[in-house]
Amino acid sequence: MSSEYASPTRLTDHTDDLVSWHETVVANHDGTFEAAKELSKRLGAHVTDSGVEFGFWTPEIVESGVPESNVWLELLTPTTEIDPGDTDHRTVSFACDRISMERVGEYHWVAVEDVPAGTRGELGALYQLVYEDDEGEHTIQDPVSYSVPFGAFAPAEVYDLETLDETRADREYFEALGTDDERVSTTEDEGIPRVDPATSMLEIHPGTATERGSLAGLAEVYEDIAEKQRAGEDLDAWERAFAGYDGIQVMPVEPLTENEEEHDFWSVKEATTDEVAVEVARPEMINWGYDIVVSAFSAPNPAILETGRPDELVDFIAACHDLPRPIKVVFDVALGHADDRGAELLSDRYILGPGMYGKHLDYTEPTARAVFLEMQRRKMDFGADGIRVDGAQDFTSYDPETGEMYHDDDFLAEMDRVVQEVAGTEYRPWMIYEDGRPWPREDWELASSYRALIEQHPHSFQWSPITFAHNTPALLTFWATKWWRVREVGEFGGNWLTGVANHDTVRRGTQIDPTVEFNQSPVNPYLGEDYPETLGEAYDNAASSMLFHCFLPGVPMDFVHANMRAPWGFIRDTDPTWNVKVVSDESKFLYWQVRDEHFEDDRFFHRVKDLGFESREELLTFMNALSSAVGATDYDLDVMADMLSAMDQPLGDDLSAEDLEAYGYAWMRDIHDFANLGYWHDEQDESRATFRHETREFRHDRSWLISDLDEEDDYFTYRHPTDGTVLYYGFRTSPDSDEQLLFAANMEGVPVETSPEVLAGDAEDDENAPTIPTDGWEPALVAPGVDEATDVELANGQAIVWRREP
């Protein structure tokens, strides 16, 4: 053991102060929830001038009658230098100390000195609560921890948050909130600045956005973009896919569930009374981010921290804030459910029961309700500008009087009122809800207004119906049959996120089953020559990009994988139960995302190749059979293995359930690699990337476009009868009446000729339309391949915007 090691010591007076504070809080608040909101702020580990305070809410211990004397804080202090970013499994030693705790009600508190706290350059002491009952010893992890370098199922790390905050590179950005500084824009909300919405936003999956698959890799992308922009240098085509936005929504960065059969990043090998030997590794799970356990929600996901340090999340945010035009960072908060394994880490009081996505959380339990909000506050205090509440319609609670579930809008309102503090500045974030209620009711698509939360919180935003999960623009007539929803965007979409490309929609696009020949299928034949080209064009074409960025209200959002026309699908190796079924659901991925040359490329699919698959066609045949077997057997893996053994396939004629599970993991990991954008830099088209960047700049130059169309002066419609082409067109006048825009787009169909005179004539047939001028129009933005003129021909996916000064 190191000679510098000092055994942690209980601070009796400080602990007594904690107990007195607790009692005062309870006495001064009406109701458990209000008291718990205050108490939860000191749960976990907090570094102070004299030591470290620790607090746990432990109802399960109290309810089961465990004596206070059988409860300890266990501290594990590294005895040698440990690199928390190292993904190699190795055995390391920790000094082990146990400190008695004070019980107050359902809580345990203690203050301790000589506890090393983690920093950017050093791993701090790890901690967990340990208790003993008749069945032996048990551990409880901290659900509101700031750092879990070895995953949510391992002890948390004491972390020096004050130093992290004091040394963050973007302190001036936060100090400017609520001022007249042009870099930031806020609106007063009950005397607190609330971050204003972005003008346009990009959704990013950190695990596949860069070759490094980390937040550090993503920070480097934006640092390089900033350096080039300041130097006046041109961006590479792939860099343009990341640029031009003033908002980024990162898919969830919370710690994930783990697969017991595949993952083990913390394993005690030997323990004595004062030292523990543990095999450790930085987690390497692959996941799209939504399979969280809720415990340790407030910490960053170590699987995307190549340094293993929470500072990496702050550095990424600072890199975004440091751009010549700062980018607002929006966290995707998935607190609407927990993975099944969350029950291993959370008290039963957090969980209502089974749900659609694992465990349904209990928002009516007062203390759990308060802790959920504290998790949100701590995570957002890493420096996020906005919060996107994933699946807000899933925040439901049970009414014992009616025997029915109800939308817990009071809890969503509590989320909206949480105040952040970064660099000494208090603020509220830009609030975004994904809410498709009454999803999953069968008539949800007709019944949902996508406005329930906006009506309750007029400053908030929601995902629009065009942005919701089940849109498939690769199908013929999509833009005709979705017109009623697109029209709503124009009429009252000023508080909606718009756009068709995001992590859900692209995935749904790859699940379409092309059961007949390409030119006879419901797939739009005008989009491309094969399925990959069709899918890429469906989610990234000039017409849809210009529709949302250059004409319609709201905040347009793109998905970086769609921008780069790179593969994207459902990726996770964290589920030992449904792994094979999830893979079977992705069987059509090979139609939509993989060409023969992709499969033949030595960089891709090496795991399934090692299993014996020699061609894309052979793999496709097996995937289709696997998908059919799932349905035919009601997902009985043993029966599926027997069925597939009878067919000619590379896995052999004596398949087992274990073989299918191994195949599933191989597939998921191959797709994760295949989707890494680092492989697709050289595939980018310069003219297309440049033009898409121009559409975003067009939006930023006209921030007034966020507002709803004016009922009297503006106009938006489509030409009918369609006559083989879905031609959207519209007319807008700026609030200052100093600019008018005329938009036309061939959303799908055969080429069509149009001009301002033709569109003005079309509008004359509508008695509700304003008079559209016919003179003075000049092309303002023209899709590639379209002549810059007033009389133009628009092919499928092409568009034009003319402008004039009244």
C-alpha atoms as one frame of an Amber mdcrd trajectory, in Angstrom:
protein
   0.000   0.000   0.000   1.297   3.495  -0.837   3.091   5.334   1.988   1.083
   8.427   0.995  -2.194   6.715   1.796  -4.124   8.226   4.716  -7.008   6.219
   6.041 -10.327   8.077   5.708 -11.765   9.224   9.031 -15.331   9.945  10.083
 -16.003  13.628  10.850 -18.313  13.359  13.838 -19.265  17.032  14.194 -19.802
  17.438  10.465 -21.946  14.310  10.423 -24.001  15.659  13.320 -24.504  18.862
  11.328 -25.832  16.823   8.410 -28.301  15.095  10.693 -29.451  18.430  12.167
 -29.830  19.906   8.700 -31.931  16.933   7.612 -34.229  17.308  10.605 -34.617
  21.031   9.970 -35.485  20.475   6.303 -38.185  17.962   7.202 -39.608  20.263
   9.898 -39.706  23.290   7.575 -41.391  21.690   4.548 -44.958  20.632   4.024
 -45.064  17.116   2.679 -42.489  14.482   1.833 -41.990  15.614  -1.775 -41.069
  19.207  -0.951 -38.671  18.057   1.764 -37.188  15.386  -0.511 -36.447  17.968
  -3.221 -34.180  19.725  -0.713 -32.715  16.591   0.826 -31.888  15.051  -2.566
 -29.500  17.910  -3.339 -27.060  16.504  -0.751 -27.450  12.839  -1.644 -24.439
  11.128  -3.162 -20.911  12.434  -2.617 -20.095  16.138  -2.257 -16.607  17.530
  -1.753 -16.449  20.266   0.913 -13.628  22.291   2.475 -13.312  19.843   5.352
 -13.971  16.533   3.647 -16.655  14.695   1.679 -20.342  14.413   2.585 -22.171
  11.200   1.698 -25.904  10.590   1.681 -28.118   7.663   0.634 -31.883   7.243
   0.556 -32.272   3.647   1.719 -35.927   2.715   2.269 -35.281  -0.969   1.534
 -32.819  -1.211   4.424 -35.125   0.483   6.890 -38.204  -1.470   5.817 -36.393
  -4.804   6.177 -35.264  -3.944   9.711 -31.492  -3.830   9.132 -29.895  -2.289
  12.253 -28.075   1.022  11.816 -24.921  -0.646  13.132 -24.986  -3.020  10.132
 -24.748  -0.214   7.561 -21.455   1.257   6.357 -20.051   3.538   3.734 -17.378
   1.562   1.893 -14.519   3.593   0.450 -12.132   2.071  -2.082  -9.013   4.187
  -2.546  -6.584   3.368  -5.387  -3.219   2.229  -4.061  -1.495   2.744  -7.410
  -2.127   4.987 -10.387  -5.122   3.746 -12.414  -6.042   4.963 -15.897  -9.878
   5.037 -15.950  -9.827   5.368 -19.734  -8.118   2.030 -20.291 -10.476  -0.526
 -21.861  -8.125  -3.441 -21.196  -9.171  -5.733 -18.373  -6.562  -5.721 -15.607
  -6.458  -6.382 -11.884  -5.827  -3.401  -9.586  -5.810  -2.919  -5.832  -7.835
  -0.584  -3.639  -7.478   0.167   0.043 -10.798  -0.641   1.675 -12.282   1.338
   4.549 -15.719   1.111   6.095 -17.246   4.074   7.911 -20.331   3.888  10.112
 -23.268   6.067   9.074 -26.036   7.984  10.843 -29.627   7.031  10.075 -32.337
   9.667   9.902 -35.695   8.315   8.831 -35.079   6.470   5.559 -31.724   8.176
   4.958 -28.112   7.499   5.905 -25.532  10.295   6.223 -21.860  10.662   7.058
 -19.006  13.118   6.523 -15.468  11.817   6.013 -12.012  13.400   5.747  -8.961
  12.220   3.801 -11.007  11.017   0.838  -9.254  11.701  -2.495 -11.590  13.243
  -5.045 -11.368  12.539  -8.755 -10.117  15.182 -11.159  -9.271  15.450 -14.826
  -5.940  13.766 -14.218  -6.582  11.344 -11.369  -9.058   8.690 -10.296 -10.675
   9.470  -6.954 -11.870   7.127  -4.257 -14.774   4.869  -5.162 -17.701   4.446
  -2.823 -20.819   2.377  -2.192 -23.114   1.612   0.721 -22.706  -1.824   2.311
 -25.125  -3.476   4.702 -25.431  -6.885   6.315 -28.552  -8.921   7.033 -29.318
 -12.573   7.695 -28.493 -13.451   4.077 -25.052 -11.831   4.138 -23.571  -8.597
   2.818 -25.149  -6.442   0.114 -24.145  -3.293  -1.724 -26.128  -0.258  -2.853
 -24.779   1.991  -5.590 -25.323   5.739  -5.632 -28.141   6.602  -8.090 -27.173
  10.303  -8.195 -23.421   9.922  -8.697 -21.381  12.208 -10.921 -18.883   9.632
 -12.158 -19.041   5.871 -12.711 -15.770   5.074 -14.516 -16.412   1.327 -14.460
 -20.135   1.479 -15.217 -23.378   1.847 -13.300 -23.008  -1.611 -11.739 -19.699
  -0.678 -10.081 -19.007   1.703  -7.201 -19.264   5.405  -8.036 -16.350   7.827
  -7.867 -15.998  10.789  -5.512 -15.547  13.653  -7.977 -14.436  17.257  -7.524
 -17.282  19.047  -9.316 -16.244  22.469  -8.042 -12.857  22.266  -9.747 -14.474
  20.940 -12.920 -16.819  23.935 -12.970 -14.118  26.467 -12.137 -11.799  25.243
 -14.894 -14.321  24.746 -17.708 -13.267  26.644 -20.832 -16.693  28.174 -21.513
 -17.331  29.979 -18.219 -17.701  33.310 -20.009 -20.470  31.824 -22.145 -22.542
  31.005 -19.068 -21.681  34.288 -17.363 -23.198  36.013 -20.409 -26.592  34.310
 -19.988 -29.260  36.878 -19.186 -27.165  39.763 -20.520 -27.126  41.610 -23.843
 -24.186  39.538 -25.098 -24.868  38.607 -28.744 -23.355  35.134 -28.326 -26.255
  33.956 -26.186 -29.957  34.613 -26.319 -32.296  34.190 -23.361 -35.765  35.192
 -22.251 -36.653  35.974 -18.639 -38.659  33.246 -16.905 -39.739  34.122 -13.349
 -36.637  36.281 -12.997 -34.331  33.546 -14.328 -32.924  33.542 -17.877 -34.237
  30.721 -20.037 -32.166  29.743 -23.064 -33.918  30.636 -26.309 -34.420  27.988
 -29.004 -31.833  27.274 -31.650 -32.407  28.302 -35.244 -31.557  24.851 -36.599
 -30.352  21.686 -34.934 -28.371  18.527 -35.651 -28.916  15.196 -33.911 -25.742
  13.218 -33.201 -25.024   9.744 -31.830 -21.655  10.164 -30.036 -20.738   6.478
 -30.253 -20.651   6.403 -34.070 -20.188  10.059 -35.051 -16.392   9.835 -35.160
 -13.785   7.166 -35.662 -12.917   7.440 -31.963 -16.534   6.909 -30.926 -16.183
   9.286 -27.998 -17.111  12.748 -26.827 -13.436  13.682 -27.100 -13.525  12.706
 -30.771 -16.653  14.788 -31.283 -15.102  17.757 -29.479 -12.118  17.518 -31.835
 -14.443  17.734 -34.855 -15.885  21.009 -33.628 -12.528  22.387 -32.509 -11.184
  21.797 -36.034 -14.297  23.362 -37.605 -13.914  26.429 -35.362 -10.234  26.757
 -36.268 -10.998  26.614 -39.998 -13.876  29.068 -39.712 -11.746  31.596 -37.859
  -8.980  31.218 -40.434 -11.435  31.590 -43.325 -10.575  28.127 -44.636 -12.998
  25.873 -46.497 -14.440  22.942 -44.621 -14.151  19.435 -45.998 -17.384  18.022
 -47.395 -17.846  15.692 -44.417 -17.239  18.556 -41.988 -20.069  20.497 -43.616
 -22.417  17.740 -42.470 -21.672  18.867 -38.893 -21.623  22.616 -39.525 -24.083
  25.451 -40.015 -26.227  24.633 -36.993 -26.567  26.562 -33.751 -27.991  23.581
 -31.878 -26.907  19.973 -31.330 -29.043  17.275 -29.762 -26.785  14.513 -28.545
 -28.482  11.176 -28.149 -28.472  10.023 -24.495 -25.127  10.220 -22.721 -26.285
   8.350 -19.602 -24.721   5.134 -18.221 -26.205   2.063 -19.864 -27.443  -1.327
 -18.868 -24.966  -4.166 -19.222 -25.267  -7.679 -20.596 -24.453 -10.098 -17.798
 -23.264 -12.696 -20.308 -21.018 -10.337 -22.257 -19.941  -7.477 -19.980 -17.962
  -7.443 -16.758 -16.082  -4.217 -16.060 -15.844  -4.540 -12.274 -15.180  -7.926
 -10.731 -13.811  -8.420  -7.209 -11.128 -11.118  -7.270  -9.839 -11.076  -3.721
 -10.772  -9.125  -0.600  -9.386  -8.704   2.907 -10.511  -6.390   5.669  -8.365
  -3.526   4.383  -7.599  -4.243   0.690  -9.515  -5.398  -2.377  -8.191  -6.701
  -5.699 -10.546  -5.972  -8.587 -10.493  -6.719 -12.302 -11.567  -3.480 -14.001
 -11.983  -1.982 -17.479 -13.639   1.072 -18.965 -16.987  -0.125 -20.357 -17.208
  -0.787 -24.090 -20.912  -1.511 -24.582 -22.468  -0.454 -27.869 -25.937   1.030
 -27.725 -27.943   3.803 -29.308 -28.273   5.317 -25.848 -31.817   4.692 -24.666
 -31.324   1.468 -22.671 -30.480   3.159 -19.402 -30.770   1.811 -15.876 -31.627
   5.284 -14.432 -29.215   4.684 -11.549 -26.189   6.956 -12.071 -28.251   8.915
 -14.597 -26.500  12.103 -13.482 -23.091  10.756 -14.572 -21.817  10.620 -18.172
 -21.763   7.262 -19.910 -18.167   5.997 -19.484 -18.439   4.009 -22.735 -18.180
   7.287 -24.690 -15.534   8.882 -22.441 -12.208   7.779 -23.858 -10.469   9.421
 -20.889 -12.927   7.966 -18.404 -13.286  11.504 -17.006 -16.543  13.512 -16.773
 -14.494  16.512 -17.915 -14.741  15.069 -21.427 -18.461  15.901 -21.553 -17.729
  19.457 -20.420 -14.926  19.792 -22.993 -17.311  18.771 -25.780 -19.871  21.337
 -24.654 -17.164  24.003 -24.407 -15.986  23.197 -27.937 -19.544  23.793 -29.182
 -19.837  27.054 -27.254 -16.476  28.232 -28.606 -17.480  28.225 -32.284 -17.667
  31.633 -34.009 -21.430  31.089 -33.865 -21.900  29.168 -30.601 -23.835  25.917
 -30.717 -26.408  25.178 -28.030 -26.075  21.628 -26.701 -29.310  19.758 -25.968
 -29.272  16.644 -23.780 -31.666  13.832 -24.706 -33.106  12.887 -21.313 -34.617
   9.397 -21.234 -36.152   9.299 -17.762 -39.424   7.804 -18.946 -38.424   4.211
 -18.258 -35.596   1.983 -17.060 -34.066  -1.141 -18.534 -35.041  -4.303 -16.648
 -31.641  -4.422 -14.947 -32.406  -1.067 -13.374 -34.318  -3.051 -10.739 -30.980
  -4.473  -9.567 -29.693  -0.984  -8.762 -32.773   0.925  -7.651 -34.965   0.531
  -4.601 -38.375  -0.953  -5.323 -39.785   2.437  -4.403 -38.456   3.848  -7.681
 -40.310   1.288  -9.794 -44.042   0.940 -10.438 -43.761  -2.342 -12.335 -43.052
  -3.748 -15.814 -43.503  -1.405 -18.759 -43.228  -1.251 -22.540 -39.467  -0.625
 -22.459 -38.505  -2.532 -19.296 -39.416  -1.026 -15.944 -42.086   1.634 -15.473
 -40.887   4.226 -12.991 -43.057   5.379 -10.090 -43.386   9.148 -10.330 -45.977
   9.240  -7.541 -43.523   8.046  -4.870 -42.570  11.434  -3.341 -38.884  10.797
  -2.688 -38.323   8.924  -5.949 -40.066  11.804  -7.741 -37.644  14.251  -6.129
 -34.600  12.112  -6.919 -35.572  11.840 -10.604 -35.614  15.648 -10.768 -32.272
  15.814  -8.972 -30.795  13.398 -11.506 -31.950  15.742 -14.253 -30.544  18.820
 -12.503 -27.133  17.266 -11.940 -26.808  15.973 -15.483 -27.873  19.298 -17.002
 -25.395  21.137 -14.736 -22.609  19.703 -16.857 -23.550  22.647 -19.079 -26.406
  21.738 -21.409 -28.391  24.568 -22.985 -31.490  22.504 -23.656 -33.280  19.352
 -22.628 -35.214  17.009 -24.892 -37.520  14.806 -22.829 -37.621  11.450 -24.578
 -41.073   9.858 -24.812 -42.861  12.396 -22.605 -46.100  10.520 -23.245 -44.581
   7.582 -21.340 -44.381   9.543 -18.071 -47.569   8.032 -16.721 -48.766   7.179
 -13.242 -51.462   4.954 -11.805 -54.684   6.356 -10.375 -55.964   3.860  -7.764
 -59.418   5.466  -7.761 -60.048   4.940 -11.486 -57.738   1.944 -11.907 -56.197
   3.632 -14.968 -52.912   5.207 -15.967 -52.781   8.959 -16.570 -50.239  11.323
 -18.095 -48.247  12.766 -15.220 -48.115  16.302 -16.592 -47.441  17.666 -13.113
 -44.123  15.822 -13.132 -43.311  17.116 -16.621 -44.045  20.606 -15.286 -41.615
  19.975 -12.425 -38.969  19.047 -15.009 -39.666  22.336 -16.762 -39.072  24.338
 -13.553 -35.679  22.836 -12.658 -33.041  25.576 -12.390 -29.490  24.908 -13.587
 -26.323  26.537 -12.287 -23.076  26.602 -14.248 -20.138  28.963 -13.694 -22.137
  30.731 -10.985 -25.018  31.514 -13.353 -28.522  30.235 -12.786 -30.681  29.548
 -15.839 -33.412  27.361 -17.219 -32.769  25.373 -20.398 -34.626  25.370 -23.694
 -37.369  22.797 -23.094 -38.280  20.213 -25.754 -40.723  17.338 -25.342 -41.148
  14.310 -27.558 -44.820  13.581 -26.954 -47.045  11.630 -29.335 -49.866  10.959
 -26.908 -52.088   8.970 -27.043 -49.240   6.739 -28.336 -49.255   3.723 -28.230
 -53.065   3.723 -28.674 -53.921   2.353 -32.105 -55.368   5.635 -33.377 -52.491
   7.728 -32.007 -51.479   9.077 -35.420 -54.904  10.590 -36.000 -55.532  11.497
 -32.368 -52.263  13.189 -31.449 -52.047  16.959 -31.718 -48.355  17.020 -30.688
 -49.228  20.170 -28.752 -50.278  18.961 -25.287 -47.128  20.237 -23.583 -46.841
  23.408 -25.657 -50.343  24.352 -24.543 -49.309  23.870 -20.924 -45.890  25.533
 -21.312 -46.028  28.073 -24.160 -42.249  28.555 -24.114 -41.636  24.848 -24.707
 -41.171  22.943 -27.961 -42.321  19.512 -29.102 -41.286  17.148 -31.851 -43.631
  17.676 -34.762 -45.737  14.900 -36.353 -43.367  14.979 -39.334 -40.464  14.342
 -36.953 -42.085  11.518 -35.002 -40.845   7.955 -35.356 -43.072   6.414 -37.991
 -42.472   8.600 -41.048 -41.184   6.848 -44.158 -40.477   9.335 -46.972 -38.944
   6.577 -49.111 -42.462   5.410 -49.926 -44.364   6.753 -52.920 -47.129   9.271
 -52.042 -45.583  10.038 -48.631 -45.638  13.788 -49.237 -49.162  13.650 -50.632
 -50.662  11.559 -47.843 -48.763  13.466 -45.122 -49.879  16.835 -46.487 -52.370
  17.368 -43.662 -49.541  17.122 -41.142 -47.147  19.268 -43.190 -49.833  21.938
 -43.466 -50.129  21.940 -39.658 -46.417  22.739 -39.440 -47.089  25.875 -41.466
 -50.182  26.889 -39.534 -49.011  26.350 -35.939 -45.544  24.762 -36.018 -43.593
  27.681 -34.569 -42.914  25.644 -31.411 -42.196  22.374 -33.168 -38.998  20.628
 -34.122 -39.362  19.737 -37.780 -37.595  17.616 -40.390 -37.902  13.978 -41.412
 -34.460  12.613 -40.496 -33.622  11.458 -36.981 -32.456   8.324 -35.200 -35.974
   6.845 -35.144 -37.195   7.669 -38.643 -34.107   6.435 -40.478 -34.255   3.213
 -38.499 -37.938   2.803 -39.412 -37.040   3.394 -43.043 -34.661   0.438 -42.985
 -37.436  -1.793 -41.645 -39.666  -1.378 -44.699 -40.079  -4.747 -46.381 -39.485
  -4.503 -50.134 -41.286  -7.731 -51.020 -41.501  -7.236 -54.785 -39.212  -6.087
 -57.564 -37.827  -2.600 -57.075 -39.724  -0.907 -59.893 -43.050  -2.455 -58.811
 -42.816  -1.762 -55.089 -44.433   1.056 -53.116 -40.986   2.590 -52.830 -40.692
   5.946 -54.601 -39.006   5.053 -57.929 -37.891   8.668 -58.511 -35.540   8.704
 -55.532 -32.763   6.410 -56.705 -31.527   3.492 -58.754 -31.258   1.065 -55.838
 -32.404   0.855 -52.239 -29.384   2.500 -50.542 -29.552   5.453 -52.914 -33.313
   5.662 -52.411 -33.039   5.685 -48.641 -30.273   8.285 -48.668 -32.237  10.563
 -50.984 -35.461  10.074 -49.015 -33.999  11.474 -45.807 -31.658  13.975 -47.419
 -32.826  15.801 -50.522 -32.940  19.433 -51.519 -36.727  19.677 -51.531 -37.261
  18.494 -47.958 -34.192  20.346 -46.684 -35.375  23.597 -48.236 -38.954  23.015
 -47.096 -37.938  22.940 -43.441 -34.903  25.242 -43.493 -36.029  27.849 -46.004
 -39.777  28.124 -45.598 -41.690  26.420 -42.782 -41.769  27.658 -39.153 -40.296
  25.883 -36.140 -36.756  24.614 -35.623 -35.561  22.258 -38.386 -33.546  19.289
 -37.173 -31.336  16.988 -39.245 -29.559  13.746 -38.363 -25.833  13.629 -39.068
 -25.964  10.076 -40.455 -28.634  11.171 -42.942 -26.574  14.244 -43.841 -23.700
  11.950 -44.773 -25.970   9.260 -46.260 -24.196   6.815 -44.006 -25.755   3.613
 -42.643 -27.729   3.750 -39.421 -29.720   1.135 -37.544 -30.613  -0.237 -34.146
 -27.371  -1.070 -32.360 -26.889  -2.607 -28.926 -25.076  -5.563 -27.404 -26.625
  -5.027 -23.979 -29.650  -7.354 -24.118 -29.177 -11.076 -23.406 -32.914 -11.786
 -23.679 -34.147 -10.105 -26.867 -30.854  -9.858 -28.724 -31.779 -12.275 -31.538
 -35.285 -10.860 -31.934 -33.956  -7.311 -32.261 -31.493  -8.498 -34.900 -34.287
 -10.227 -36.789 -36.260  -6.967 -36.793 -33.312  -5.421 -38.635 -33.291  -8.066
 -41.388 -34.249  -5.530 -44.083 -31.171  -3.443 -43.246 -29.266  -5.447 -45.840
 -31.666  -4.284 -48.565 -31.600  -0.627 -47.615 -28.093   0.056 -46.375 -25.680
  -2.543 -47.742 -24.421  -2.973 -51.273 -22.402  -5.974 -52.423 -19.231  -3.865
 -52.472 -19.843  -2.852 -48.868 -19.985  -6.446 -47.746 -16.891  -7.295 -49.779
 -14.963  -4.399 -48.223 -12.393  -5.772 -45.767 -13.270  -3.027 -43.280 -16.822
  -4.257 -42.762 -18.710  -7.298 -41.451 -15.620  -9.203 -40.409 -17.414 -10.886
 -37.484 -20.210 -12.433 -39.551 -17.639 -13.293 -42.210 -15.709 -15.166 -39.531
 -18.891 -17.148 -38.897 -18.820 -18.302 -42.514 -20.947 -15.826 -44.477 -19.230
 -15.141 -47.777 -21.643 -12.791 -49.547 -24.318 -10.223 -48.863 -26.851 -12.439
 -50.635 -26.058 -15.394 -48.397 -26.378 -13.198 -45.316 -29.648 -11.708 -46.575
 -31.134 -15.161 -47.091 -30.235 -16.142 -43.540 -31.577 -12.892 -42.064 -34.908
 -13.314 -43.830 -35.132 -16.890 -42.550 -34.242 -15.724 -39.044 -36.986 -13.101
 -39.163 -39.533 -15.681 -40.290 -38.426 -18.116 -37.588 -38.996 -15.524 -34.866
 -42.592 -15.087 -35.967 -43.267 -18.769 -36.517 -41.963 -19.884 -33.108 -43.046
 -16.968 -30.931 -39.358 -16.404 -30.272 -38.453 -19.842 -28.968 -34.691 -19.857
 -29.540 -34.327 -23.633 -29.317 -37.049 -24.269 -31.905 -35.648 -21.485 -34.089
 -32.227 -23.122 -33.975 -33.731 -26.449 -35.114 -35.601 -24.772 -37.982 -32.552
 -22.882 -39.204 -30.359 -25.972 -38.923 -32.473 -27.541 -41.664 -31.589 -24.855
 -44.197 -28.370 -24.473 -46.123 -26.502 -21.782 -44.190 -22.908 -21.299 -42.982
 -23.606 -21.764 -39.261 -23.990 -25.523 -39.698 -26.705 -28.149 -39.362 -26.648
 -28.414 -35.579 -27.425 -24.898 -34.428 -28.140 -24.125 -30.777 -29.760 -21.157
 -29.069 -26.257 -20.094 -28.006 -25.164 -20.072 -31.649 -28.013 -17.717 -32.540
 -27.142 -15.446 -29.647 -23.497 -15.361 -30.752 -24.630 -14.486 -34.268 -26.778
 -11.676 -32.880 -23.862 -10.117 -31.026 -21.647 -10.421 -34.106 -24.273  -8.694
 -36.250 -24.807  -5.829 -33.802 -21.105  -5.129 -33.449 -20.557  -5.280 -37.197
 -23.398  -2.810 -37.770 -22.004  -0.522 -35.074 -18.695  -0.449 -36.933 -20.374
  -0.131 -40.335 -22.282   2.931 -39.122 -19.209   4.751 -37.842 -19.010   8.011
 -39.774 -15.223   7.874 -39.841 -15.544   5.347 -42.688 -17.738   7.629 -44.777
 -15.735  10.858 -44.983 -14.425  10.156 -48.469 -17.876   9.233 -49.789 -19.282
  12.758 -49.414 -20.388  14.765 -52.433 -18.920  18.270 -52.305 -21.739  20.058
 -54.136 -24.479  18.382 -52.128 -22.740  19.039 -48.806 -22.109  22.656 -49.764
 -25.708  23.210 -50.784 -27.146  21.673 -47.610 -24.865  23.967 -45.629 -26.242
  26.906 -47.620 -29.809  25.985 -46.656 -28.867  26.257 -42.993 -27.161  29.602
 -43.533 -30.291  30.774 -45.349 -32.255  29.952 -42.191 -29.816  31.715 -39.899
 -29.968  34.852 -42.004 -33.756  34.835 -41.574 -34.488  33.934 -37.964 -38.027
  35.275 -38.464 -38.880  32.059 -40.319 -39.350  30.312 -36.955 -42.753  31.972
 -36.545 -46.049  30.548 -37.790 -47.276  31.642 -41.197 -49.416  34.761 -41.021
 -53.036  33.885 -41.761 -53.603  36.964 -43.908 -50.293  37.633 -45.654 -48.675
  34.195 -46.023 -49.721  31.152 -48.029 -48.809  27.479 -48.232 -50.403  24.762
 -50.323 -49.771  22.072 -52.896 -50.897  22.026 -56.502 -53.939  19.858 -57.059
 -54.741  17.827 -58.912 -51.223  16.533 -58.551 -50.997  15.233 -62.124 -48.051
  12.996 -61.228 -46.169  15.536 -59.113 -46.580  16.666 -55.517 -45.613  20.327
 -55.887 -45.510  22.231 -52.597 -45.383  25.997 -52.856 -45.767  28.943 -50.548
 -45.351  32.671 -49.999 -44.008  34.462 -46.895 -43.411  38.075 -45.935 -40.959
  39.071 -43.208 -42.377  40.786 -40.097 -40.724  44.078 -41.130 -42.136  43.688
 -44.662 -38.652  44.190 -46.105 -38.440  40.777 -47.794 -40.786  38.328 -49.448
 -40.046  34.685 -50.239 -41.653  32.397 -52.785 -40.935  28.693 -52.351 -41.574
  25.807 -54.751 -40.533  22.152 -54.375 -41.162  18.939 -56.266 -41.555  16.727
 -53.202 -42.125  13.613 -55.320 -43.054  12.797 -58.868 -42.237  13.570 -62.481
 -40.481  16.839 -63.437 -42.686  19.915 -63.365 -42.246  23.417 -64.754 -43.074
  26.406 -62.623 -42.390  30.121 -62.123 -43.589  32.980 -59.911 -46.187  33.850
 -62.560 -47.489  30.266 -62.648 -47.647  30.023 -58.847 -49.358  33.387 -58.568
 -51.900  32.177 -61.094 -52.444  28.956 -59.153 -53.056  30.964 -55.992 -55.672
  33.102 -57.718 -57.906  30.048 -57.849 -57.978  29.981 -54.030 -60.226  32.673
 -52.598 -58.384  32.483 -49.274 -54.965  33.109 -50.794 -53.230  36.503 -50.620
 -52.209  38.192 -53.846 -48.765  36.927 -54.838 -46.731  39.507 -56.782 -45.457
  38.438 -60.189 -42.561  40.879 -60.654 -39.248  41.554 -58.982 -38.429  37.980
 -58.069 -34.792  36.810 -58.045 -33.540  33.309 -57.201 -32.284  33.293 -53.608
 -31.448  29.606 -53.235 -31.564  26.997 -55.976 -31.174  23.240 -55.629 -28.286
  21.645 -57.527 -29.265  20.894 -61.108 -31.855  23.675 -61.328 -31.257  26.710
 -63.551 -31.104  30.016 -61.701 -34.047  31.563 -63.464 -37.646  32.554 -62.892
 -38.955  29.811 -65.156 -37.597  26.483 -63.943 -38.103  22.743 -64.209 -38.008
  20.895 -60.905 -37.243  17.185 -60.894 -38.106  14.926 -57.961 -36.461  16.286
 -54.805 -35.559  19.669 -56.283 -36.672  23.073 -55.044 -36.154  26.802 -55.420
 -36.694  29.908 -53.318 -37.147  33.292 -54.948 -36.965  36.563 -53.027 -38.041
  40.128 -53.644 -38.044  43.406 -51.776 -41.572  44.861 -51.655
